[in-house]
PDB file of C-alpha atoms in Angstrom:
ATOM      1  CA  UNK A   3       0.000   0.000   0.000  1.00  0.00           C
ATOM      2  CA  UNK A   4       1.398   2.974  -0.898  1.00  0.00           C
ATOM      3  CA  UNK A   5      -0.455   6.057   1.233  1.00  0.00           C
ATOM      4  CA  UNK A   6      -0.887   9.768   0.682  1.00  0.00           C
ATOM      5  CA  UNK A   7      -2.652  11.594   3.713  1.00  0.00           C
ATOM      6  CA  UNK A   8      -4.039  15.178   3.054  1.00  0.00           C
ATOM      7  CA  UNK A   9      -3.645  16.974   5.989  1.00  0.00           C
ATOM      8  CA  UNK A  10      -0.830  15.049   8.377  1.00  0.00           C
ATOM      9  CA  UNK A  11      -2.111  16.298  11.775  1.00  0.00           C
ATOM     10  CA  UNK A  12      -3.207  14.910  14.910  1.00  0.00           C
ATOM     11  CA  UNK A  13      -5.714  12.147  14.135  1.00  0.00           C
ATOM     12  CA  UNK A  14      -4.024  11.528  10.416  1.00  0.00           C
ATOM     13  CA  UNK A  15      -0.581  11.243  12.011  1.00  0.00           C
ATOM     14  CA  UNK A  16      -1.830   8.520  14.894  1.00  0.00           C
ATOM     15  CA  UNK A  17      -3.000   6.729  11.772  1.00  0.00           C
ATOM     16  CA  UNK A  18       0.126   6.807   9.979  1.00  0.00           C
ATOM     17  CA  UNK A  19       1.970   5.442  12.647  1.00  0.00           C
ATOM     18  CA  UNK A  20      -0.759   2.212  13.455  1.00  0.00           C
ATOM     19  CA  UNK A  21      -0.627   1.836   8.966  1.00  0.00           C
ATOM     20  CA  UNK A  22       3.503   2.296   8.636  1.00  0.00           C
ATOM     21  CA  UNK A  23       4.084  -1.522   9.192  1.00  0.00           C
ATOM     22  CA  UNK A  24       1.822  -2.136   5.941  1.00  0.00           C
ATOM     23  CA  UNK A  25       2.643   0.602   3.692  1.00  0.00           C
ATOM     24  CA  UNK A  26       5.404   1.004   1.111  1.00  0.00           C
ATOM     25  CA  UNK A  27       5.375   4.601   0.924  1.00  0.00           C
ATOM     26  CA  UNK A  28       4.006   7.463   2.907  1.00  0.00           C
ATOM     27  CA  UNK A  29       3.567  10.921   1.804  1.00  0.00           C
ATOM     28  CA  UNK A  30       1.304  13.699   2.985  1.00  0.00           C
ATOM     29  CA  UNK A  31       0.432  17.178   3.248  1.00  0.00           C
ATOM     30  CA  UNK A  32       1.129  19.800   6.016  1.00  0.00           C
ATOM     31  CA  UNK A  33       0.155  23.555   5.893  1.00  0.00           C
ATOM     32  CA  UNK A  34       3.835  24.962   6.131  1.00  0.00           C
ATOM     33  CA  UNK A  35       7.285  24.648   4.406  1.00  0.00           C
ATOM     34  CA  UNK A  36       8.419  24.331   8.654  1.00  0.00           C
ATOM     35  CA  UNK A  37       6.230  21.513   9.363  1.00  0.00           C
ATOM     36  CA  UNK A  38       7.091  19.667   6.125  1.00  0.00           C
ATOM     37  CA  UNK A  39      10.587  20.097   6.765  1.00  0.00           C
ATOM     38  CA  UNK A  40      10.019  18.634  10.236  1.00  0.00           C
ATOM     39  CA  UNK A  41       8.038  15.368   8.843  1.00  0.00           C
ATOM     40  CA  UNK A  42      10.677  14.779   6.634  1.00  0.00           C
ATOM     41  CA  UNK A  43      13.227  14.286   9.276  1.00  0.00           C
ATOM     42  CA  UNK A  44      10.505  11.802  10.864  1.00  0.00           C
ATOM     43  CA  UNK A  45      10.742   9.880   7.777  1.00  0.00           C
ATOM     44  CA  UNK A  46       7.560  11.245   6.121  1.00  0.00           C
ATOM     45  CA  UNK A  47       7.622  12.433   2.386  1.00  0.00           C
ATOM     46  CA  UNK A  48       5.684  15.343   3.667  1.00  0.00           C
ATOM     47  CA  UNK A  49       4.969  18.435   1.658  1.00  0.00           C
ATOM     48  CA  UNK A  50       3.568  22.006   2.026  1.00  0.00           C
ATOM     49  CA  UNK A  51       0.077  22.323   0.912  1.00  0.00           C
ATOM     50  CA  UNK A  52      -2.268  25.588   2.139  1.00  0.00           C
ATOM     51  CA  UNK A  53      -5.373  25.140   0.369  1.00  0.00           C
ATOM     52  CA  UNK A  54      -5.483  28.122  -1.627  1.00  0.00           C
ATOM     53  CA  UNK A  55      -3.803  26.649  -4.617  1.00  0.00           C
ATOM     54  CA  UNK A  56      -1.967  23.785  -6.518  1.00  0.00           C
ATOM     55  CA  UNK A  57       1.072  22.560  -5.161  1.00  0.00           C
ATOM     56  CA  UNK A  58       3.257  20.801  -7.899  1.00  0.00           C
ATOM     57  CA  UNK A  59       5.109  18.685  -5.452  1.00  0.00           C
ATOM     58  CA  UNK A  60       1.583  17.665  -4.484  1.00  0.00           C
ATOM     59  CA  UNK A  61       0.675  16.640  -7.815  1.00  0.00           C
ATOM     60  CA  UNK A  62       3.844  14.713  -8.519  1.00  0.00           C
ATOM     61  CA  UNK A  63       3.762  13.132  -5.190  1.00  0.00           C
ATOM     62  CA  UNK A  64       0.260  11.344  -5.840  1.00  0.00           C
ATOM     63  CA  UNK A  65       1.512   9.897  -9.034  1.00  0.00           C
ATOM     64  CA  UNK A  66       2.045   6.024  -7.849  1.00  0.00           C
ATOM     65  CA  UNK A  67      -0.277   5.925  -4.985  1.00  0.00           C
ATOM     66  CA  UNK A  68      -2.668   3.421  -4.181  1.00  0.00           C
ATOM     67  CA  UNK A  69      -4.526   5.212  -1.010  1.00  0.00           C
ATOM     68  CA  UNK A  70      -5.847   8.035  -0.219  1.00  0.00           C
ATOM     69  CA  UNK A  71      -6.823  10.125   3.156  1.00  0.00           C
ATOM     70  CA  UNK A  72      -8.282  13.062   2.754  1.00  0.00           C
ATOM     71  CA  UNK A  73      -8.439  14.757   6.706  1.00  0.00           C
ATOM     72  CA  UNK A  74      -8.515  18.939   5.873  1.00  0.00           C
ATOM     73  CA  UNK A  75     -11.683  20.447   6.716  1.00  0.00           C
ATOM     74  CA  UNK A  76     -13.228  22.314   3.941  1.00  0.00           C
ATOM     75  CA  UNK A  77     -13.578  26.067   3.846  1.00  0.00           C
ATOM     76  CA  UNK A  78     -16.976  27.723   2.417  1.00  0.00           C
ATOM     77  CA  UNK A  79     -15.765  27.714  -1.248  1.00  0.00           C
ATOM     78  CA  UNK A  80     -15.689  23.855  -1.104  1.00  0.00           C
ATOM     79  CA  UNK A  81     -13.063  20.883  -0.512  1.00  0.00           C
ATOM     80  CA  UNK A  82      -9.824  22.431  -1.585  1.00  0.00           C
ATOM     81  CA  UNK A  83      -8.066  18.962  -2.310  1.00  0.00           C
ATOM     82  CA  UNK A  84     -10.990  18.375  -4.847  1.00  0.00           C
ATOM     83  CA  UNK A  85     -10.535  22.190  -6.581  1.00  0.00           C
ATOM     84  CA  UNK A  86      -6.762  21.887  -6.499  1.00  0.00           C
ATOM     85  CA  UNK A  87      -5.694  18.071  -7.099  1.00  0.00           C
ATOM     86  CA  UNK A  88      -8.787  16.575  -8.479  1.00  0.00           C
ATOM     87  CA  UNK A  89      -7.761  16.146 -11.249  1.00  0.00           C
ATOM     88  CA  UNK A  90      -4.279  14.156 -10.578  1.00  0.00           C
ATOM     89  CA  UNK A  91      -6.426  11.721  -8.271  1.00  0.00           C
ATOM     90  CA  UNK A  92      -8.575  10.874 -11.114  1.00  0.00           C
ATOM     91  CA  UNK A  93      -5.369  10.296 -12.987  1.00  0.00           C
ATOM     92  CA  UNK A  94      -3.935   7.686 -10.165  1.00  0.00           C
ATOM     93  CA  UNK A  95      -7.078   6.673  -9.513  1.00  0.00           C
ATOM     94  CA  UNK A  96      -6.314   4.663  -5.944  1.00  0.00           C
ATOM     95  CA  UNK A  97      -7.836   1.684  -4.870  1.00  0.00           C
ATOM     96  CA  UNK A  98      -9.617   3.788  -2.059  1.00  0.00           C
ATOM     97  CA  UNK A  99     -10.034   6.981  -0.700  1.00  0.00           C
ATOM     98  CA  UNK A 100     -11.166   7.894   3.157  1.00  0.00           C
ATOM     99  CA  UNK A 101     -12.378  11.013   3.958  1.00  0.00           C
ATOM    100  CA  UNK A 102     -12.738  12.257   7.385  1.00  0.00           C
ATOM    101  CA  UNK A 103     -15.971  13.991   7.949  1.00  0.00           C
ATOM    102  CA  UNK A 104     -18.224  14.773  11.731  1.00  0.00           C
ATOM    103  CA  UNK A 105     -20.855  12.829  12.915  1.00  0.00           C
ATOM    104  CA  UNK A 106     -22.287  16.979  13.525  1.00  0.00           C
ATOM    105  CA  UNK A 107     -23.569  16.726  10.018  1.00  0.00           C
ATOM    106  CA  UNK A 108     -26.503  15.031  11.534  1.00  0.00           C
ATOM    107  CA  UNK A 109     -27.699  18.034  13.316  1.00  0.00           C
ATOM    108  CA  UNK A 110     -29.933  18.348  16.700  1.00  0.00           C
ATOM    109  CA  UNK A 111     -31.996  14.520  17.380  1.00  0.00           C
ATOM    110  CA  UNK A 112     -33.158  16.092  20.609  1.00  0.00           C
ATOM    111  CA  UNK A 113     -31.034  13.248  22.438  1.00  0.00           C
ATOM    112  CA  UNK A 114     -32.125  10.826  19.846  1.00  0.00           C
ATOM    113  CA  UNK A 115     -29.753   7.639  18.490  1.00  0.00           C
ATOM    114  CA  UNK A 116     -28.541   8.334  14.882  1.00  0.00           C
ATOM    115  CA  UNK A 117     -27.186   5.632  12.640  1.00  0.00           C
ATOM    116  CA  UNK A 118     -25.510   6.111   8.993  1.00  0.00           C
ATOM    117  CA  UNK A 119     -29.304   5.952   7.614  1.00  0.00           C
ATOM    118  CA  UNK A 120     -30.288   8.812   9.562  1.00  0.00           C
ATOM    119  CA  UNK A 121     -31.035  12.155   8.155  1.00  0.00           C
ATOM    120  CA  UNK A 122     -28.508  14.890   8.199  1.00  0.00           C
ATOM    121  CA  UNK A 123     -29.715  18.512   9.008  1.00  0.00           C
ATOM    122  CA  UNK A 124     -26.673  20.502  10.262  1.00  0.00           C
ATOM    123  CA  UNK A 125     -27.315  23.537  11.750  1.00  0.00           C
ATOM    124  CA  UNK A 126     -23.522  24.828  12.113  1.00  0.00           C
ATOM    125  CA  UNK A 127     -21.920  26.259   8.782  1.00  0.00           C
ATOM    126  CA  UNK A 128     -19.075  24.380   9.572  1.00  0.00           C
ATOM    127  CA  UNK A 129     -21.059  20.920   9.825  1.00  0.00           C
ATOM    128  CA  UNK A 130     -22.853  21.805   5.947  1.00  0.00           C
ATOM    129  CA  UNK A 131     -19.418  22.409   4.754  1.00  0.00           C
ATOM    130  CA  UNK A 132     -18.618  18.980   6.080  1.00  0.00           C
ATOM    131  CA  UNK A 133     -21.744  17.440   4.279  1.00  0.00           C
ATOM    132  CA  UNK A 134     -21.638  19.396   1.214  1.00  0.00           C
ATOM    133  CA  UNK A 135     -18.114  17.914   0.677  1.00  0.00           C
ATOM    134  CA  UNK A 136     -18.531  14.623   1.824  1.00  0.00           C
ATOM    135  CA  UNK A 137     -21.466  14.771  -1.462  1.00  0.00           C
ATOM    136  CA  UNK A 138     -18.438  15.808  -3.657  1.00  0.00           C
ATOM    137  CA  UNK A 139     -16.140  13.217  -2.609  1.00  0.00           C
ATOM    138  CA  UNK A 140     -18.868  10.654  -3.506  1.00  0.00           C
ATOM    139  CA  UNK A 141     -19.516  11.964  -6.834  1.00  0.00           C
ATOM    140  CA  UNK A 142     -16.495  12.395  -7.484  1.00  0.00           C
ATOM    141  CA  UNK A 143     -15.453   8.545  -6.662  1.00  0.00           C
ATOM    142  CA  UNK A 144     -18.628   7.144  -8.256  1.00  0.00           C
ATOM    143  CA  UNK A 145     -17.641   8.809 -11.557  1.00  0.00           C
ATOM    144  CA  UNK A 146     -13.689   7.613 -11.494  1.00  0.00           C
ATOM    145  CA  UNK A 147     -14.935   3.963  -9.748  1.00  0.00           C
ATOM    146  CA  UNK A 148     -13.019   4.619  -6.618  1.00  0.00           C
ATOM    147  CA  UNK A 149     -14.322   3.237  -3.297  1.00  0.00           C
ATOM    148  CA  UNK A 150     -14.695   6.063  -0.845  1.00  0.00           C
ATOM    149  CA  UNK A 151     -15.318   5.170   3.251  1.00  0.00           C
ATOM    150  CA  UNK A 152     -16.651   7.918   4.887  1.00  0.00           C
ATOM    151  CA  UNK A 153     -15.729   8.607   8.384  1.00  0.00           C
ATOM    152  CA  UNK A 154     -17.829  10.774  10.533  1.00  0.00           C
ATOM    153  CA  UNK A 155     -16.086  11.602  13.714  1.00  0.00           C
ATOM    154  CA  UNK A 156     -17.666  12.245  17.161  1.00  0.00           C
ATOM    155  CA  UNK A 157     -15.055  14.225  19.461  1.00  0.00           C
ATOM    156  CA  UNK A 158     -11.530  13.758  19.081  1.00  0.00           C
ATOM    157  CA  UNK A 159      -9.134  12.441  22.445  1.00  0.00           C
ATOM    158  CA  UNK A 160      -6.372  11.399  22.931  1.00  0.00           C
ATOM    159  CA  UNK A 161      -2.849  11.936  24.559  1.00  0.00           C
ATOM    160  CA  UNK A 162      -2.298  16.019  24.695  1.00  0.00           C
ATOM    161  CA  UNK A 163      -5.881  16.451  23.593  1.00  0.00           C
ATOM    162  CA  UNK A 164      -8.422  15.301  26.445  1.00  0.00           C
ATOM    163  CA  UNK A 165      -9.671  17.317  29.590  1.00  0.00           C
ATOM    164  CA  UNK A 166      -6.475  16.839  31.743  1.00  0.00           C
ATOM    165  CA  UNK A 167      -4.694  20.078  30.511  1.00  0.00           C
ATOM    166  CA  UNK A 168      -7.355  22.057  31.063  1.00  0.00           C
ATOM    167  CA  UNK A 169      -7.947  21.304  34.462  1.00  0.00           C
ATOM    168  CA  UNK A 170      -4.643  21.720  35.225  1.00  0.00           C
ATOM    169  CA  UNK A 171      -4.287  25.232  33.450  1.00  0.00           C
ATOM    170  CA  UNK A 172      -7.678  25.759  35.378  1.00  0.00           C
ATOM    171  CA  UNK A 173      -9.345  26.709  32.231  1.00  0.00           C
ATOM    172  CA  UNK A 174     -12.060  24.059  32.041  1.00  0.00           C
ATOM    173  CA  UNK A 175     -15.447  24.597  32.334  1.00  0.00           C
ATOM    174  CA  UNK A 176     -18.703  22.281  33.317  1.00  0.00           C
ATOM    175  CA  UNK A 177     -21.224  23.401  31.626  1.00  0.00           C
ATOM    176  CA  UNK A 178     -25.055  22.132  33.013  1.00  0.00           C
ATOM    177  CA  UNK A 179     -27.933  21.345  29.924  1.00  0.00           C
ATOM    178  CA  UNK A 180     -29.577  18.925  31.417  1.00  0.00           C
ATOM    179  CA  UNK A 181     -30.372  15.912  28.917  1.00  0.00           C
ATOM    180  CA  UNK A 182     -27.251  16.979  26.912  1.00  0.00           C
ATOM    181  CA  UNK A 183     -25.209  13.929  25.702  1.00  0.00           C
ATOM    182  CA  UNK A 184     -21.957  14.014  23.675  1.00  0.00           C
ATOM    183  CA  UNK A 185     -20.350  10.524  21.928  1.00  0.00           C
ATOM    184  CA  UNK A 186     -16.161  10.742  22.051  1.00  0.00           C
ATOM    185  CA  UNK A 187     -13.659   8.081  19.947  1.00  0.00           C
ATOM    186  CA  UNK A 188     -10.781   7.958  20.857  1.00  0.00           C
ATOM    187  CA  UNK A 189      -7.495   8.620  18.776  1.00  0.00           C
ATOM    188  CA  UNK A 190      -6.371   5.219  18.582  1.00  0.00           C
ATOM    189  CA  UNK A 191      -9.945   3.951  17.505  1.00  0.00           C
ATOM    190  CA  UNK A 192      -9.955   6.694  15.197  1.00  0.00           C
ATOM    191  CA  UNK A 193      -6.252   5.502  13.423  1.00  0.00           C
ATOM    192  CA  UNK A 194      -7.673   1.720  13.793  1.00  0.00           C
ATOM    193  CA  UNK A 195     -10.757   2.645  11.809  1.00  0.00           C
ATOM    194  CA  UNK A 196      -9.238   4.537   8.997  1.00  0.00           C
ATOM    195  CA  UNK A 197      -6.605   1.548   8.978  1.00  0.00           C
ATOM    196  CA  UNK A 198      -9.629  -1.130   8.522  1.00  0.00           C
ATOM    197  CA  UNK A 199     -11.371   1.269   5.995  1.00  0.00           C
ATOM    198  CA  UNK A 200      -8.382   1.769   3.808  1.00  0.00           C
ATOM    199  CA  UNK A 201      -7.222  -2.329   4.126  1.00  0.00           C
ATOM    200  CA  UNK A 202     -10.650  -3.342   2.653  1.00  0.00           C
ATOM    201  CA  UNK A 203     -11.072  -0.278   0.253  1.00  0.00           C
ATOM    202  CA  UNK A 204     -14.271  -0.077   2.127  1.00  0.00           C
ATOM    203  CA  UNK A 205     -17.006   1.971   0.366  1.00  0.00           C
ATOM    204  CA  UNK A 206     -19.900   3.315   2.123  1.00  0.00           C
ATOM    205  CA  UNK A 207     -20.545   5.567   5.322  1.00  0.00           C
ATOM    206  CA  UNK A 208     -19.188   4.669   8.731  1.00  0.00           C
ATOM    207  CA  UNK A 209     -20.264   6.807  12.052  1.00  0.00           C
ATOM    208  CA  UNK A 210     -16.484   6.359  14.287  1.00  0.00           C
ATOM    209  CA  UNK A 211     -17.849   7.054  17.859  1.00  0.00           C
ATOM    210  CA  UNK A 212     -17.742   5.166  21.165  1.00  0.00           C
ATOM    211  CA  UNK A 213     -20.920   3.245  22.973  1.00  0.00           C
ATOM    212  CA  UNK A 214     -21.487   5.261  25.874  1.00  0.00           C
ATOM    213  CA  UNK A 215     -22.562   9.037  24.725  1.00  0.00           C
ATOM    214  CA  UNK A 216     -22.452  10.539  28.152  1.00  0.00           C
ATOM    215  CA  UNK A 217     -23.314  13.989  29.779  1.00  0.00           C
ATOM    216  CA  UNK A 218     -20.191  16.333  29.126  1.00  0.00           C
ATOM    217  CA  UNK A 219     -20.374  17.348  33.500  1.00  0.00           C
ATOM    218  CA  UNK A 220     -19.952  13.496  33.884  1.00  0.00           C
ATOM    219  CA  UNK A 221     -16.847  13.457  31.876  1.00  0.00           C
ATOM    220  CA  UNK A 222     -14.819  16.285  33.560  1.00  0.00           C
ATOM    221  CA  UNK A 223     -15.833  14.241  36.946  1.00  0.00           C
ATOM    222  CA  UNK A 224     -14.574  11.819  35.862  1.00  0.00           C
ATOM    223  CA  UNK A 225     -11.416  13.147  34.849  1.00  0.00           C
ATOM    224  CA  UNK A 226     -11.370  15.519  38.123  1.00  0.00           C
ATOM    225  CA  UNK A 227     -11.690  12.324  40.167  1.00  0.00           C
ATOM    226  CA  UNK A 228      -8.663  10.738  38.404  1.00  0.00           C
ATOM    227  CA  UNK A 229      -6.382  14.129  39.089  1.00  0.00           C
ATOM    228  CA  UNK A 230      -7.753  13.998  42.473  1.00  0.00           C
ATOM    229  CA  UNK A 231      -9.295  17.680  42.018  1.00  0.00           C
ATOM    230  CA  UNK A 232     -12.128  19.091  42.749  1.00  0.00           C
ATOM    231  CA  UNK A 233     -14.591  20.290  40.118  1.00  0.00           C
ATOM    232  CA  UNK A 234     -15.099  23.273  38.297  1.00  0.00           C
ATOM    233  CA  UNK A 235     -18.352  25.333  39.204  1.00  0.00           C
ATOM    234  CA  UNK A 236     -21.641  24.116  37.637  1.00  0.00           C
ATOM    235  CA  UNK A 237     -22.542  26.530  35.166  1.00  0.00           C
ATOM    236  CA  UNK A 238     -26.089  26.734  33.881  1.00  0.00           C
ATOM    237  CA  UNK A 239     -25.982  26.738  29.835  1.00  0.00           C
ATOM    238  CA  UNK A 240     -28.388  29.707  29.939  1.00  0.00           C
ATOM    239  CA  UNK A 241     -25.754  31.714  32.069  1.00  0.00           C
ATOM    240  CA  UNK A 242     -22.360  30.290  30.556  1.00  0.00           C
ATOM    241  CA  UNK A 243     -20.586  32.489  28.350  1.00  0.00           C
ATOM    242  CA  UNK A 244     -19.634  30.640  25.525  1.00  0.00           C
ATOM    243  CA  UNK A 245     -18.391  31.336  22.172  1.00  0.00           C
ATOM    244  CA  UNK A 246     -20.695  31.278  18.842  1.00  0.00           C
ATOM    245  CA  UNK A 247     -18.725  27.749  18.296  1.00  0.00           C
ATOM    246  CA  UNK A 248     -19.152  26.505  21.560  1.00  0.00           C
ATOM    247  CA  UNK A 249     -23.008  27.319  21.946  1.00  0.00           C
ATOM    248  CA  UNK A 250     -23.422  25.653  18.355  1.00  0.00           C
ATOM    249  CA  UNK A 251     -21.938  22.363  20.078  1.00  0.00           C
ATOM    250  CA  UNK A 252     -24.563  22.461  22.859  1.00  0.00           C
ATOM    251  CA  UNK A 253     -27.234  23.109  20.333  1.00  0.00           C
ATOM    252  CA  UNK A 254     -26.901  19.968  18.782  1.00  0.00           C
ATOM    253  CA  UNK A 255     -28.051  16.802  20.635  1.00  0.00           C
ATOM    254  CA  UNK A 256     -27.770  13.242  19.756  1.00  0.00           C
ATOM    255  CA  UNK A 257     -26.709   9.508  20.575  1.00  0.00           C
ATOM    256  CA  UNK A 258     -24.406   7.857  17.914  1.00  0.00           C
ATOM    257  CA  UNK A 259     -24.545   4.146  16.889  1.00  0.00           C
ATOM    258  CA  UNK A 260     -21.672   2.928  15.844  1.00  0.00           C
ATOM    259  CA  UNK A 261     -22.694  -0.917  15.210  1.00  0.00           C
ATOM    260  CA  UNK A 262     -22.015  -0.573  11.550  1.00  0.00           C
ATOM    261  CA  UNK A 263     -17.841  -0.546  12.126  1.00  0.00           C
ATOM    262  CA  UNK A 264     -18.146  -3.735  14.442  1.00  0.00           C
ATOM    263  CA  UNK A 265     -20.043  -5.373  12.108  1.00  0.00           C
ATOM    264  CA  UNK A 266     -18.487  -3.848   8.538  1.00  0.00           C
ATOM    265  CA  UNK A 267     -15.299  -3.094   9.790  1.00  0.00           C
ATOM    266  CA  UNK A 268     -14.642  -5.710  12.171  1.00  0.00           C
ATOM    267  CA  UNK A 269     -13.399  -2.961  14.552  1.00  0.00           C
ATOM    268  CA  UNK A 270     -13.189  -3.420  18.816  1.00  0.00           C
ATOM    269  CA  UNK A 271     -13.087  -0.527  20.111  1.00  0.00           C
ATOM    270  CA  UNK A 272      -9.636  -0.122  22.071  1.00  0.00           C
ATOM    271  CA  UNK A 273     -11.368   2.463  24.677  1.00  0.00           C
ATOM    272  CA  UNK A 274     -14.836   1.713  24.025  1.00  0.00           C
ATOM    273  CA  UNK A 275     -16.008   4.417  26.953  1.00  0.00           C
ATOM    274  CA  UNK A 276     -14.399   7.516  28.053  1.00  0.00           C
ATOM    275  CA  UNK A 277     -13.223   5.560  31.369  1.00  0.00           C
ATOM    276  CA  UNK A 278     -10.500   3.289  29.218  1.00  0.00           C
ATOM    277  CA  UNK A 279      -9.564   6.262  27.580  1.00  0.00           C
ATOM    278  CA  UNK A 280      -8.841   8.384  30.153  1.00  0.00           C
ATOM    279  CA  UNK A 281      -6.973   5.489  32.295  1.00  0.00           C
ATOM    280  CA  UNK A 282      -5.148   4.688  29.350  1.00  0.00           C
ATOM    281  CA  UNK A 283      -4.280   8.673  28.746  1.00  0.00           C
ATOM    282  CA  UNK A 284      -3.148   9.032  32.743  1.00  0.00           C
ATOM    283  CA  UNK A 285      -0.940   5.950  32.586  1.00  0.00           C
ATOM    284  CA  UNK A 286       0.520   7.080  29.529  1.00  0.00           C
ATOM    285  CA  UNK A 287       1.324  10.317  30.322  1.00  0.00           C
ATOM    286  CA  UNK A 288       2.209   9.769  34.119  1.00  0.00           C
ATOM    287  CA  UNK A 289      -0.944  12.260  35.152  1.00  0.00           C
ATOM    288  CA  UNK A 290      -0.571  14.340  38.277  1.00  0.00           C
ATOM    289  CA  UNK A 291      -2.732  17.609  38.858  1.00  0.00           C
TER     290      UNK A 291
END
């Protein structure tokens, strides 16, 4: 397998590393000269690529490749890897294609459980940029005969990226709305998935989320329990201050199945609740508040 990754950052990199054994060569995109520079030394034929225009190292880079992820999120003119290097994909034409997307294209289910059948109604302009994309990618692959898996995300954590930091830095916040549930995956679920997806040139639409979508106050307990501090303030939603983005994520309400991956995918979920994930993130990283 030969693998080009559009957009080597945090969940595309922990995927790189889980694929490496398998793959013959792996090259990728970053948005600066710097951070190329920097992959390269980590072994990664990495290249700059900003969005706002062909890159001809790009374009020579996907000539023998057999795989595709596509992980930058698409700005309001449309998916930039389509506008700019559309055109050399079609003329590789990989086996397969995966294209990370949010399970937030869904919308508000008023606490409902969504599966890939569901409808989508996204309320956020970032979540319609997501699904108006995700509809390009697939008419795009159904016209060149290239399977495309479809990966909506619930939210990302991991090591460096979970609640821990924030407590510490004393910036976290427990927000109250009551009936207000949240689904999480875990980093290494997310690279296992993608990894699966991209093995079987899967084709189709995958939801990547864990089985417990849980109260976001429960979750910084949780975590507060594990550091041994106490917790932040309750703070009614209709008093919070919160940001435009962070009162769209509150706005949207929903349980996500995630059956089809087990049963398509053959995935086990490594941290199938927030609990293993946050043990495994506090033994990892020696956590101490």
């Amino acid at each position: 397998m030969k693998l080009f990754v559009f957009g080597l950052g945090y969940s595309s990199l922990a995927t790189a590393a889980r694929m490496r054994p398998m793959l013959e060569r792996l090259a990728g995109t970053t948005r600066t000269p710097d951070r190329a520079k920097a992959l390269k030394t980590a072994g990664i034929d990495a290249m700059d690529f900003d969005g706002a225009g062909p890159n001809g190292a790009v374009s020579a880079g996907l000539g023998d490749i057999t795989h595709i992820l596509q992980s930058i999120a698409p700005p309001e003119a449309g998916d930039p890897v389509l506008a700019f290097h559309g055109l050399d994909i079609a003329r590789t034409k990989p086996a397969a294609i995966c294209y990370l997307s949010t399970v937030g294209v869904y919308g508000d289910h008023d606490g409902g459980w969504v599966d890939e059948e569901s409808p989508c109604h996204p309320a956020s302009g970032r979540s319609q940029q997501r699904l108006a994309a995700e509809a390009a990618w697939r008419a795009f692959c159904n016209s060149h005969g290239i399977a495309l898996s479809i990966l909506r995300l619930a939210g990302i954590y991991g090591p460096g990226r979970g609640p821990f930091q924030k407590l510490r830095a004393g910036t976290s916040r427990r927000i109250i709305k009551p009936g207000q549930v949240f689904n999480r995956i875990h980093v290494d679920d997310i690279a296992q998935i993608v990894s699966a997806a991209l093995s079987r040139n899967a084709d189709g639409i995958f939801n990547c989320a864990d089985d417990e979508p849980a109260p976001p106050q429960d979750v910084i307990a949780h975590a507060c329990e594990i550091l041994g501090m106490a917790q932040p303030p309750e703070e009614p939603i209709e008093e919070a201050d919160l940001s435009a983005m962070a009162r769209s994520f509150y706005g949207e309400n929903k349980r996500v199945k995630n059956d089809k991956i087990k049963a398509e995918l053959g995935i086990e979920l490594a941290y199938p609740t927030f609990r293993e994930g946050f043990a495994a993130i506090a033994k990892r990283e020696g956590t101490t508040p």
